[in-house]
């Protein structure tokens, strides 16, 4: 059964404070198969790893159990140490006696209740190692091309980092232009840089980069495959304008008779049915909104298209094409009403998930009049009123009557930090962008007044606290700590009712406009169970991409080869967004630096003789790793069908093993035999007697196969 070495870590005082580590080592020395035990203050340190390696050589160990912290933290560290000494790295087991033992069972005076539990956890790990088999890592080829989903600052930064390192990138953005929400900003905090001055050069660089394939006005419909070998199915939506012919002369816009709310300006302005989202858009190409265009083509009940000529005289049930003014005005003849969506497929090795955020309406916002009173706006809408490229050319005006507001009230945490009427998390940037907007408004409207109602101020970032103090002291912005109860219209004023939580007094403020700092939520396109379900990206309770580990692997997901970036993972400011985008790019480049990828072998396997092809395993597999396998005789006749597991996709979750009624599924590294002996060790006194074998237990109970 092999020679096992058990090493118990003190972890400073993290373990030793609650666990008698020497008693654990003495207990482990009595276990069957254990040839050597030792304890050390910090096994993860270089001297600690040398102790393990020297013991392997001296005592001819072929299996190792490290009793320390979580294997997620240092499992790879100890595996490398074992491999360096000649032991199969997958025969290194860890007993978690810190998170699962010492931290949850503190010492009570001289009594250490965690020690017996630690002994059992070590005994269980010893049994797992004793009955384990040598495993070899799975190796898969890698396609050295990346897919970046989302063309905001996170997606553009990640695409440029990967492309500048020499690899091909497909950058997909669902809107007609790159830029995302950052393109909507007037200036950025705390330096008050022009957002377009920062972002536009990156957008242009990405559009001209020889290694970046830019697909704007496109959506990822499907991503199948596994790490290193994905296939992305992308829908390129019809613009109805040929970019190769369009000269952006603006004649079509002048001719278009249809005006609709401008989504880029968050509905604070109007645009034509044929449009460019904003002046610095990349690519600078027009798009026709067929949902608003008078030339939308409908089918009659007979199935024939109703057009301008055949529409005359048809029934009133049909809409008639009667415009085409933009096509007649287009001298380069760039407009094509018959253009259709195009489906393209791209093989990629890695995916960067940078779909951004949005500000959805919530119950609390409606209580403040948002959506009913035009002078109650959200942060992005007010940002557009402050922007030089916005609907009011940077001079803020009230949407209701166009007057310059003299008093603006900002309400913080609308829908944030409130699990009953919103979301429980903090959106991180609201305090800062409200302070920035207050400063910009004060500069643009001399003599104006600003009142900010807040719960508390969260300004965690370089220069952020100083910026808040500047707004308070130099710009004379009044900050009132307290919750706003309601906002009501009183003639041409908005009356804000609140309570000052510091003084306990009731506060009533008459304002010209109210700006709501609403919760940031993941963009609708990043709904992993929906639109991007094939990405198999785990999400948290709020729909943000779930990182593999919040501290050790914040730029990875549990699905190998898919990396989150920016606000798709959680609310972030611009510096943190760019940092994570570059981190995701670095992870991709780390993959692409290898000729082959090495995957852990703890994956499911099928005993074909037991498989009855019920495919319950396939139905429960969250990674779609179970495939149909056909068996044929020498004449090519189909003899039977079984399930098969693609080890490159399988993440070793074990769901298929639990679902398989015939017992045909087995998880390498967690076989039935290993689990049986682990449970037996947990139930027995590890010091009193050797752990019985499964055969002994079966015979004692009088059981048969």
XYZ file of C-alpha atoms in Angstrom:
705
model
C 0.000 0.000 0.000
C 3.033 2.297 -0.044
C 5.037 4.295 2.467
C 3.277 7.436 3.667
C 4.805 10.521 5.252
C 2.607 12.780 7.397
C 3.670 16.396 7.958
C 1.756 18.603 10.399
C 1.994 22.391 10.080
C 1.708 24.849 13.001
C 0.822 27.687 10.562
C 2.374 30.045 13.102
C -0.374 30.083 15.703
C -3.290 29.685 13.298
C -3.306 25.932 13.917
C -1.077 25.519 16.957
C -3.217 27.908 19.050
C -6.152 25.459 18.959
C -4.586 22.124 17.966
C -1.886 20.137 19.746
C 0.121 19.525 16.576
C 2.613 17.198 18.236
C -0.232 15.014 19.495
C -1.600 14.912 15.945
C 1.802 13.807 14.655
C 2.038 11.083 17.324
C -1.457 9.878 16.442
C -0.601 9.773 12.724
C 2.533 7.702 13.429
C 0.309 4.821 14.598
C -1.776 4.707 11.427
C -1.405 1.865 8.972
C 1.018 2.650 6.147
C 2.602 5.694 7.823
C 6.401 5.453 7.741
C 7.342 8.943 8.923
C 5.774 11.918 10.733
C 7.008 15.413 11.512
C 5.699 18.842 12.471
C 7.047 22.251 11.525
C 5.929 25.882 12.118
C 5.584 26.814 8.431
C 5.572 23.889 5.995
C 4.784 26.165 3.041
C 8.078 28.018 3.542
C 11.215 27.014 1.648
C 12.741 25.236 4.716
C 9.434 23.437 5.295
C 9.336 22.172 1.727
C 12.977 21.011 2.030
C 12.015 19.000 5.131
C 9.335 17.210 3.074
C 11.727 16.522 0.191
C 14.526 15.266 2.474
C 12.096 12.966 4.279
C 10.913 11.539 0.947
C 14.491 10.696 -0.010
C 15.606 9.437 3.408
C 12.567 7.317 4.248
C 11.712 6.249 0.686
C 8.222 7.746 0.873
C 5.913 7.351 -2.111
C 2.882 9.138 -0.654
C 2.613 12.344 1.357
C -0.085 13.823 3.610
C 0.296 17.478 4.566
C -1.871 18.547 7.506
C -2.176 22.291 7.141
C -4.492 24.799 5.487
C -6.955 24.502 2.613
C -5.635 22.696 -0.479
C -6.946 25.627 -2.489
C -4.334 27.787 -0.808
C -1.188 25.659 -0.933
C -2.149 22.386 -2.616
C -0.099 23.260 -5.707
C 2.855 24.298 -3.505
C 3.122 20.918 -1.818
C 2.499 19.018 -5.034
C 5.459 20.778 -6.635
C 7.612 19.949 -3.626
C 6.666 16.258 -3.864
C 7.232 16.179 -7.623
C 10.680 17.705 -7.094
C 11.560 14.778 -4.832
C 10.288 12.138 -7.256
C 6.798 11.480 -5.829
C 3.764 11.556 -8.095
C 2.286 15.001 -7.319
C -1.250 13.594 -7.301
C -0.329 11.274 -4.436
C 0.126 14.283 -2.197
C -2.986 14.735 -0.063
C -3.896 17.580 2.280
C -5.803 17.422 5.561
C -7.393 20.812 6.192
C -6.875 21.250 9.939
C -6.942 25.051 9.809
C -10.161 26.308 8.101
C -12.098 23.119 8.931
C -10.707 22.588 12.412
C -8.622 25.110 14.367
C -10.469 28.185 13.127
C -13.896 26.791 14.003
C -12.909 25.105 17.301
C -10.930 27.619 19.380
C -9.027 26.475 22.442
C -10.988 26.655 25.704
C -8.345 27.351 28.348
C -6.077 24.318 28.543
C -8.548 22.184 26.606
C -7.983 21.814 22.855
C -11.228 20.329 21.455
C -9.897 20.659 17.914
C -7.133 18.095 18.461
C -9.265 14.898 18.262
C -10.974 16.243 15.146
C -7.600 17.055 13.605
C -6.452 13.483 14.307
C -9.491 12.110 12.480
C -9.030 14.466 9.523
C -5.408 13.333 9.226
C -6.442 9.679 9.481
C -8.993 10.246 6.717
C -6.375 11.858 4.466
C -3.970 8.977 5.167
C -6.599 6.483 4.027
C -7.243 8.547 0.905
C -3.518 8.512 0.130
C -3.101 4.830 1.019
C -5.771 3.724 -1.441
C -5.005 6.286 -4.112
C -3.519 5.472 -7.499
C -0.809 7.344 -9.398
C -2.371 9.789 -11.844
C -0.974 11.646 -14.815
C -1.967 15.131 -15.893
C -4.126 15.467 -19.018
C -2.504 17.421 -21.841
C -4.501 19.335 -24.469
C -3.499 21.445 -27.443
C -4.257 25.159 -27.363
C -5.607 27.462 -30.073
C -3.635 30.664 -29.682
C -6.433 33.067 -30.421
C -8.516 34.877 -27.784
C -12.146 35.932 -27.745
C -12.910 39.132 -25.819
C -16.609 39.707 -25.138
C -17.355 43.362 -24.476
C -15.877 46.490 -26.030
C -15.752 48.774 -22.998
C -12.491 49.906 -21.455
C -11.954 46.444 -19.891
C -12.433 44.561 -23.165
C -10.348 47.017 -25.198
C -7.499 46.937 -22.664
C -7.468 43.135 -22.508
C -7.597 42.832 -26.323
C -4.704 45.254 -26.772
C -2.555 43.521 -24.157
C -3.067 40.136 -25.806
C -2.591 41.469 -29.340
C 0.517 43.466 -28.428
C 2.035 40.230 -27.124
C 1.701 38.729 -30.601
C -1.566 36.768 -30.501
C -4.763 37.064 -32.529
C -7.879 38.481 -30.833
C -11.539 38.606 -31.803
C -13.145 41.553 -29.987
C -16.961 41.433 -29.929
C -19.133 44.401 -28.907
C -22.944 44.297 -29.076
C -23.320 48.080 -29.621
C -22.433 49.806 -32.921
C -19.302 51.332 -31.339
C -16.617 50.496 -28.817
C -16.551 52.474 -25.592
C -19.123 51.039 -23.210
C -20.240 53.133 -20.268
C -16.916 54.937 -19.973
C -17.623 56.676 -23.295
C -20.653 58.306 -21.653
C -18.607 60.004 -18.932
C -17.743 63.668 -18.986
C -14.644 63.494 -16.771
C -13.131 60.893 -14.471
C -12.348 61.092 -10.772
C -10.157 62.047 -8.978
C -7.928 63.631 -11.648
C -10.844 65.048 -13.714
C -9.333 63.750 -16.959
C -11.598 63.829 -19.996
C -12.841 60.266 -20.418
C -12.850 60.514 -24.209
C -9.261 61.778 -24.181
C -8.260 58.594 -22.337
C -10.542 56.129 -24.076
C -10.656 57.239 -27.713
C -6.941 56.558 -28.443
C -7.379 53.020 -27.096
C -10.477 52.490 -29.233
C -8.702 53.712 -32.362
C -5.645 51.590 -31.588
C -7.820 48.494 -31.191
C -9.652 49.177 -34.463
C -6.387 49.556 -36.397
C -4.415 46.776 -34.719
C -3.415 44.118 -37.278
C -4.002 41.284 -34.785
C -7.443 42.398 -33.570
C -10.562 41.409 -35.468
C -13.160 43.985 -34.415
C -16.783 42.841 -34.560
C -19.035 45.662 -33.354
C -22.830 45.473 -33.475
C -22.371 41.751 -32.912
C -23.338 39.276 -30.222
C -21.860 35.998 -29.052
C -24.609 33.420 -29.375
C -22.749 30.317 -28.330
C -19.356 29.184 -27.057
C -18.727 25.457 -27.098
C -15.685 23.334 -26.387
C -13.141 23.411 -23.619
C -10.034 25.226 -22.460
C -7.679 25.806 -25.362
C -10.252 24.587 -27.884
C -13.400 26.722 -27.841
C -15.558 27.515 -30.859
C -17.445 30.818 -30.689
C -20.581 31.375 -32.730
C -21.090 35.101 -33.325
C -24.023 36.925 -34.915
C -22.970 40.014 -36.868
C -26.136 42.073 -36.964
C -26.972 43.900 -40.157
C -26.208 47.626 -40.027
C -27.982 48.208 -43.350
C -25.097 50.556 -44.154
C -21.984 49.344 -45.979
C -18.966 50.527 -43.910
C -16.710 50.277 -46.959
C -18.804 52.825 -48.860
C -20.016 55.059 -46.026
C -18.113 58.360 -45.802
C -19.909 59.603 -42.658
C -21.048 62.704 -44.562
C -24.226 63.032 -42.423
C -26.528 63.591 -45.432
C -28.630 60.568 -44.466
C -29.201 61.910 -40.953
C -30.394 65.230 -42.338
C -32.831 63.445 -44.626
C -34.225 61.018 -42.024
C -37.678 62.124 -40.754
C -37.759 59.807 -37.707
C -36.517 60.790 -34.236
C -36.296 58.407 -31.280
C -34.820 58.678 -27.749
C -31.032 58.466 -27.800
C -29.970 55.434 -25.770
C -26.351 56.616 -25.611
C -27.537 59.801 -23.867
C -29.786 57.663 -21.641
C -32.924 59.152 -23.171
C -31.983 62.775 -22.413
C -31.821 63.605 -26.149
C -33.145 62.441 -29.509
C -31.462 60.814 -32.472
C -32.533 59.802 -35.970
C -33.320 56.249 -37.051
C -29.995 56.244 -38.893
C -27.240 57.264 -36.524
C -23.690 57.141 -35.171
C -23.832 56.676 -31.370
C -21.477 59.549 -30.521
C -18.983 61.756 -32.390
C -15.874 59.752 -31.389
C -17.469 56.382 -32.196
C -15.225 53.571 -33.425
C -15.952 52.494 -36.089
C -17.340 55.772 -37.409
C -20.076 54.119 -39.435
C -23.824 54.712 -39.524
C -26.337 52.121 -38.413
C -30.054 52.004 -39.189
C -32.335 51.236 -36.269
C -34.889 49.111 -38.102
C -37.145 49.160 -35.065
C -37.731 52.853 -35.755
C -37.094 53.126 -39.491
C -40.129 53.655 -41.731
C -38.594 51.204 -44.190
C -39.054 48.206 -41.904
C -40.310 45.359 -44.076
C -43.287 43.304 -42.954
C -44.784 40.150 -44.447
C -48.423 39.850 -45.428
C -50.459 36.808 -44.334
C -49.789 35.394 -47.802
C -46.062 35.433 -47.079
C -45.142 38.052 -49.707
C -43.196 41.143 -48.669
C -45.046 44.422 -48.571
C -42.920 46.990 -50.327
C -43.268 50.504 -51.679
C -44.692 49.463 -55.032
C -46.842 46.480 -54.193
C -48.058 48.198 -51.030
C -50.332 50.607 -52.842
C -53.929 49.542 -52.528
C -53.290 46.706 -50.093
C -55.379 46.490 -46.941
C -54.896 48.727 -43.934
C -53.504 45.710 -42.064
C -50.183 46.138 -43.853
C -47.522 48.734 -43.156
C -46.249 50.319 -46.385
C -42.637 51.210 -47.162
C -42.885 54.872 -47.946
C -39.626 56.579 -46.985
C -36.184 55.611 -48.367
C -35.127 59.231 -47.934
C -31.782 58.244 -46.450
C -30.994 55.971 -49.411
C -31.923 58.683 -51.888
C -29.728 61.175 -49.996
C -26.750 58.807 -49.826
C -24.456 59.738 -52.696
C -22.006 56.805 -52.159
C -24.990 54.390 -52.294
C -23.959 52.784 -48.985
C -27.476 51.914 -47.741
C -28.861 48.425 -48.292
C -32.281 47.648 -46.810
C -31.951 43.977 -47.771
C -28.842 43.354 -45.661
C -29.120 40.348 -43.341
C -27.451 39.150 -40.179
C -24.350 37.030 -40.668
C -23.241 34.098 -38.524
C -19.485 33.609 -38.134
C -17.539 31.046 -36.146
C -14.102 31.530 -34.641
C -11.848 28.910 -32.991
C -10.366 30.369 -29.819
C -8.283 29.071 -26.953
C -9.403 31.477 -24.214
C -12.252 33.864 -23.468
C -12.146 37.196 -21.627
C -15.564 38.026 -20.193
C -15.901 41.851 -20.021
C -19.594 42.559 -20.499
C -19.777 45.537 -18.129
C -22.646 46.917 -16.052
C -25.924 48.805 -16.265
C -28.118 50.866 -13.935
C -31.493 49.134 -13.821
C -34.550 50.697 -12.233
C -35.548 49.400 -8.820
C -38.338 49.843 -6.276
C -36.559 52.503 -4.264
C -35.837 54.608 -7.366
C -39.541 54.596 -8.231
C -40.341 55.892 -4.738
C -38.191 58.929 -5.469
C -40.114 59.661 -8.658
C -37.641 58.133 -11.095
C -39.415 57.280 -14.329
C -42.328 59.604 -13.536
C -40.761 63.001 -12.915
C -38.335 64.025 -15.711
C -36.228 66.065 -13.273
C -35.325 62.947 -11.260
C -32.429 61.326 -13.123
C -29.826 58.656 -12.479
C -26.086 59.213 -12.359
C -25.388 58.352 -16.000
C -28.202 60.628 -17.225
C -26.809 63.564 -15.238
C -23.337 62.684 -16.540
C -24.578 63.187 -20.090
C -26.050 66.576 -19.137
C -22.595 67.569 -17.863
C -20.676 66.247 -20.891
C -19.505 68.635 -23.597
C -20.714 66.087 -26.186
C -24.044 65.648 -24.400
C -27.474 66.957 -25.345
C -26.962 70.329 -23.603
C -23.329 70.835 -24.700
C -22.120 70.613 -21.118
C -24.507 73.211 -19.648
C -26.859 71.210 -17.400
C -30.535 71.949 -17.925
C -33.695 70.513 -16.417
C -35.311 67.938 -18.714
C -38.788 69.236 -17.833
C -38.451 72.840 -18.989
C -34.859 73.366 -20.162
C -34.026 75.792 -17.342
C -30.610 75.777 -15.687
C -31.049 74.140 -12.241
C -29.874 76.272 -9.337
C -30.039 73.585 -6.650
C -29.314 69.891 -7.226
C -29.776 67.143 -4.622
C -27.813 63.895 -4.847
C -29.205 60.811 -3.086
C -26.690 58.053 -2.400
C -27.204 54.283 -2.136
C -30.490 54.136 -4.048
C -31.141 50.415 -4.212
C -27.658 49.612 -2.876
C -26.912 48.199 0.573
C -30.593 47.430 0.992
C -31.551 43.763 0.549
C -35.259 44.540 1.037
C -35.650 47.102 -1.768
C -32.556 46.568 -3.860
C -29.241 44.751 -3.523
C -27.152 44.212 -0.377
C -23.784 45.122 -1.889
C -22.064 48.502 -2.242
C -21.545 49.678 -5.813
C -18.196 51.241 -4.810
C -18.098 54.181 -7.234
C -21.302 56.068 -6.341
C -19.795 58.253 -3.596
C -16.981 59.280 -5.904
C -18.940 59.983 -9.072
C -21.553 61.960 -7.130
C -18.757 64.110 -5.657
C -17.273 64.543 -9.128
C -20.619 65.519 -10.625
C -21.251 67.959 -7.781
C -17.893 69.607 -8.477
C -18.477 69.795 -12.242
C -21.984 71.181 -11.742
C -20.705 73.870 -9.373
C -18.102 74.884 -11.963
C -20.598 74.993 -14.826
C -23.324 76.829 -12.896
C -21.705 79.570 -10.773
C -23.601 80.315 -7.604
C -25.421 76.994 -7.656
C -26.056 74.863 -4.559
C -25.558 71.126 -4.020
C -26.828 68.898 -1.219
C -25.701 65.273 -0.935
C -27.637 62.835 1.253
C -25.454 59.874 2.195
C -25.326 56.895 4.572
C -21.544 56.963 4.862
C -18.810 57.900 2.422
C -16.729 55.131 0.907
C -13.720 56.624 -0.844
C -11.249 53.734 -1.050
C -8.689 54.584 -3.706
C -5.579 56.621 -4.359
C -6.464 60.279 -3.987
C -10.147 59.543 -3.380
C -10.389 60.732 0.223
C -8.573 63.943 -0.688
C -11.017 64.486 -3.555
C -14.008 64.188 -1.217
C -12.492 66.707 1.190
C -11.826 69.074 -1.702
C -15.470 68.915 -2.790
C -16.664 69.594 0.746
C -14.185 72.323 1.702
C -13.394 74.139 -1.536
C -16.609 73.643 -3.503
C -18.859 74.100 -0.441
C -21.004 71.076 -1.221
C -23.300 70.305 1.720
C -23.182 66.672 2.858
C -26.082 65.513 5.049
C -25.828 62.098 6.682
C -29.262 60.579 6.497
C -31.814 58.603 4.548
C -34.241 60.269 2.168
C -37.833 59.220 2.769
C -39.464 60.524 -0.390
C -39.333 63.103 -3.168
C -42.496 64.992 -4.161
C -43.247 67.562 -6.838
C -44.240 71.008 -5.477
C -44.991 73.294 -8.457
C -41.640 73.862 -10.204
C -39.610 72.405 -7.311
C -38.821 68.907 -6.095
C -39.316 68.673 -2.341
C -36.928 66.173 -0.698
C -37.933 64.818 2.729
C -35.165 63.310 4.868
C -33.870 62.861 8.408
C -30.402 63.976 9.493
C -29.139 60.892 11.338
C -26.468 62.888 13.195
C -28.806 65.493 14.709
C -32.017 63.501 14.531
C -33.780 66.464 12.946
C -36.160 66.353 10.019
C -34.784 67.950 6.839
C -36.793 69.308 3.905
C -34.936 70.591 0.864
C -36.422 72.214 -2.255
C -34.403 71.291 -5.325
C -34.550 71.864 -9.057
C -33.196 68.402 -9.891
C -32.581 65.163 -8.005
C -29.779 62.773 -9.028
C -29.987 59.157 -7.851
C -26.833 57.100 -7.329
C -28.342 53.746 -8.260
C -26.880 50.283 -7.850
C -24.623 48.899 -10.540
C -25.830 45.546 -11.862
C -24.292 43.172 -14.410
C -25.254 44.017 -17.969
C -28.191 42.056 -19.358
C -25.877 40.424 -21.917
C -23.822 38.872 -19.112
C -26.647 36.693 -17.774
C -24.713 33.439 -17.668
C -27.695 31.089 -17.266
C -29.332 32.827 -20.227
C -27.573 34.380 -23.168
C -24.087 33.111 -22.299
C -25.158 29.833 -20.761
C -22.831 27.937 -23.049
C -19.882 29.767 -21.496
C -20.573 27.872 -18.280
C -19.447 30.893 -16.265
C -20.564 30.515 -12.638
C -22.324 33.610 -11.317
C -23.025 34.830 -7.816
C -26.462 35.561 -6.369
C -26.563 38.928 -8.160
C -25.468 37.756 -11.622
C -21.833 38.879 -11.508
C -19.227 36.425 -12.799
C -17.961 34.342 -9.877
C -14.180 34.312 -9.541
C -12.431 31.016 -8.797
C -11.062 32.358 -5.505
C -11.559 35.911 -4.175
C -7.939 36.272 -3.050
C -5.786 33.754 -4.862
C -7.529 33.551 -8.250
C -9.567 36.760 -8.680
C -8.893 36.908 -12.434
C -10.128 33.366 -13.179
C -13.427 31.528 -13.132
C -13.979 27.916 -12.182
C -14.398 27.168 -15.892
C -10.864 26.781 -17.204
C -9.936 29.170 -19.996
C -12.572 31.829 -19.199
C -11.449 34.961 -17.376
C -13.626 37.804 -15.997
C -12.658 41.446 -16.358
C -14.088 44.706 -15.071
C -17.629 45.249 -13.846
C -18.761 41.882 -15.218
C -17.130 40.427 -12.097
C -18.183 43.109 -9.593
C -18.715 46.885 -9.403
C -15.399 48.634 -10.064
C -13.918 52.008 -10.818
C -11.849 52.581 -13.954
C -8.378 51.882 -12.449
C -9.498 48.560 -10.950
C -11.292 47.665 -14.182
C -8.161 48.258 -16.255
C -6.024 46.383 -13.724
C -8.249 43.312 -13.860
C -8.434 43.477 -17.650
C -4.642 43.368 -17.839
C -4.632 40.550 -15.256
C -7.071 38.559 -17.414
C -4.865 39.223 -20.452
C -1.829 38.013 -18.492
C -3.679 34.777 -17.665
C -4.477 34.299 -21.355
C -0.863 34.946 -22.334
C 0.272 32.460 -19.698
C -1.889 29.845 -21.431
C -0.653 30.804 -24.882
C 2.992 30.576 -23.801
C 2.650 26.787 -23.621
C 2.626 24.376 -26.528
C 0.131 22.242 -24.600
C -2.005 22.851 -21.533
C -1.729 20.605 -18.513
C -5.012 19.725 -16.805
C -5.446 17.988 -13.474
C -6.420 14.338 -13.885
C -9.125 14.308 -11.182
C -11.856 13.814 -13.747
C -14.739 11.387 -14.134
C -14.279 8.065 -15.924
C -16.796 5.542 -17.253
C -16.741 1.791 -16.583
C -18.134 0.831 -19.985
C -19.177 -2.623 -18.814
C -21.590 -1.101 -16.297
C -22.926 1.776 -18.417
C -26.530 1.327 -19.611
C -26.594 4.548 -21.694
C -29.288 6.216 -19.597
C -27.296 9.503 -19.799
C -28.439 10.732 -16.401
C -24.804 11.780 -16.077
C -25.084 14.041 -19.122
C -28.238 15.664 -17.787
C -26.623 16.701 -14.495
C -23.178 17.645 -15.841
C -22.850 21.468 -15.549
C -19.870 21.509 -17.917
C -21.341 19.359 -20.715
C -18.355 17.053 -20.466
C -20.334 13.816 -21.011
C -20.551 12.675 -24.617
C -22.239 9.849 -26.497
C -19.855 7.090 -27.559
C -20.773 4.483 -30.192
C -19.106 1.055 -30.196
C -18.923 -0.862 -33.481
C -17.663 -4.275 -34.508
C -15.109 -4.959 -37.221
C -17.817 -4.793 -39.867
C -18.815 -1.322 -38.672
C -22.091 -2.430 -37.139
C -23.252 -0.538 -34.062
C -23.033 -2.890 -31.090
C -23.701 -0.640 -28.141
C -23.766 2.940 -26.892
C -22.143 4.221 -23.715
C -21.374 7.521 -22.105
C -17.853 8.950 -22.333
C -16.230 11.829 -20.468
C -14.059 14.416 -22.187
C -11.261 14.920 -19.615
C -10.365 18.299 -21.110
C -13.818 19.658 -20.220
C -14.529 17.803 -16.959
C -13.882 19.855 -13.819
C -14.175 16.904 -11.431
C -17.281 18.108 -9.598
C -18.608 14.552 -9.158
C -22.243 15.292 -10.047
C -22.250 12.504 -12.619
C -20.938 9.990 -10.073
C -23.808 10.773 -7.727
C -26.381 10.575 -10.532
C -25.176 7.285 -12.044
C -27.476 4.549 -10.769
C -25.541 1.581 -12.270
C -22.339 2.851 -10.616
C -20.540 3.190 -13.929
C -19.046 6.599 -13.128
C -15.925 7.023 -11.023
C -13.966 10.135 -10.136
C -10.205 9.751 -10.334
C -8.661 10.696 -7.015
C -11.983 10.174 -5.223
C -12.833 6.551 -5.953
C -15.492 4.637 -4.040
C -12.741 2.715 -2.260
C -11.000 5.896 -1.142
C -14.208 7.483 0.103
C -15.211 4.313 1.970
C -11.933 4.200 3.858
C -12.013 7.930 4.529
C -15.449 7.651 6.131
C -14.339 4.628 8.152
C -11.355 6.597 9.447
C -13.546 9.527 10.431
C -15.889 7.253 12.383
C -13.166 5.256 14.165
C -10.711 6.244 16.860
C -7.537 6.696 14.799
C -5.321 5.902 17.807
C -7.070 2.801 19.166
C -6.811 0.339 16.288
C -5.836 -0.010 12.630
C -8.503 0.995 10.136
C -10.288 -2.112 8.788
C -10.297 -2.801 5.091
C -13.513 -2.622 3.099
C -13.400 -6.387 2.605
C -13.153 -6.943 6.371
C -16.106 -4.645 6.998
C -18.219 -6.392 4.367
C -17.415 -9.814 5.777
C -18.181 -8.692 9.332
C -21.601 -7.392 8.321
C -22.350 -10.539 6.358
C -22.883 -8.568 3.165
C -22.496 -9.888 -0.358
C -21.873 -8.232 -3.691
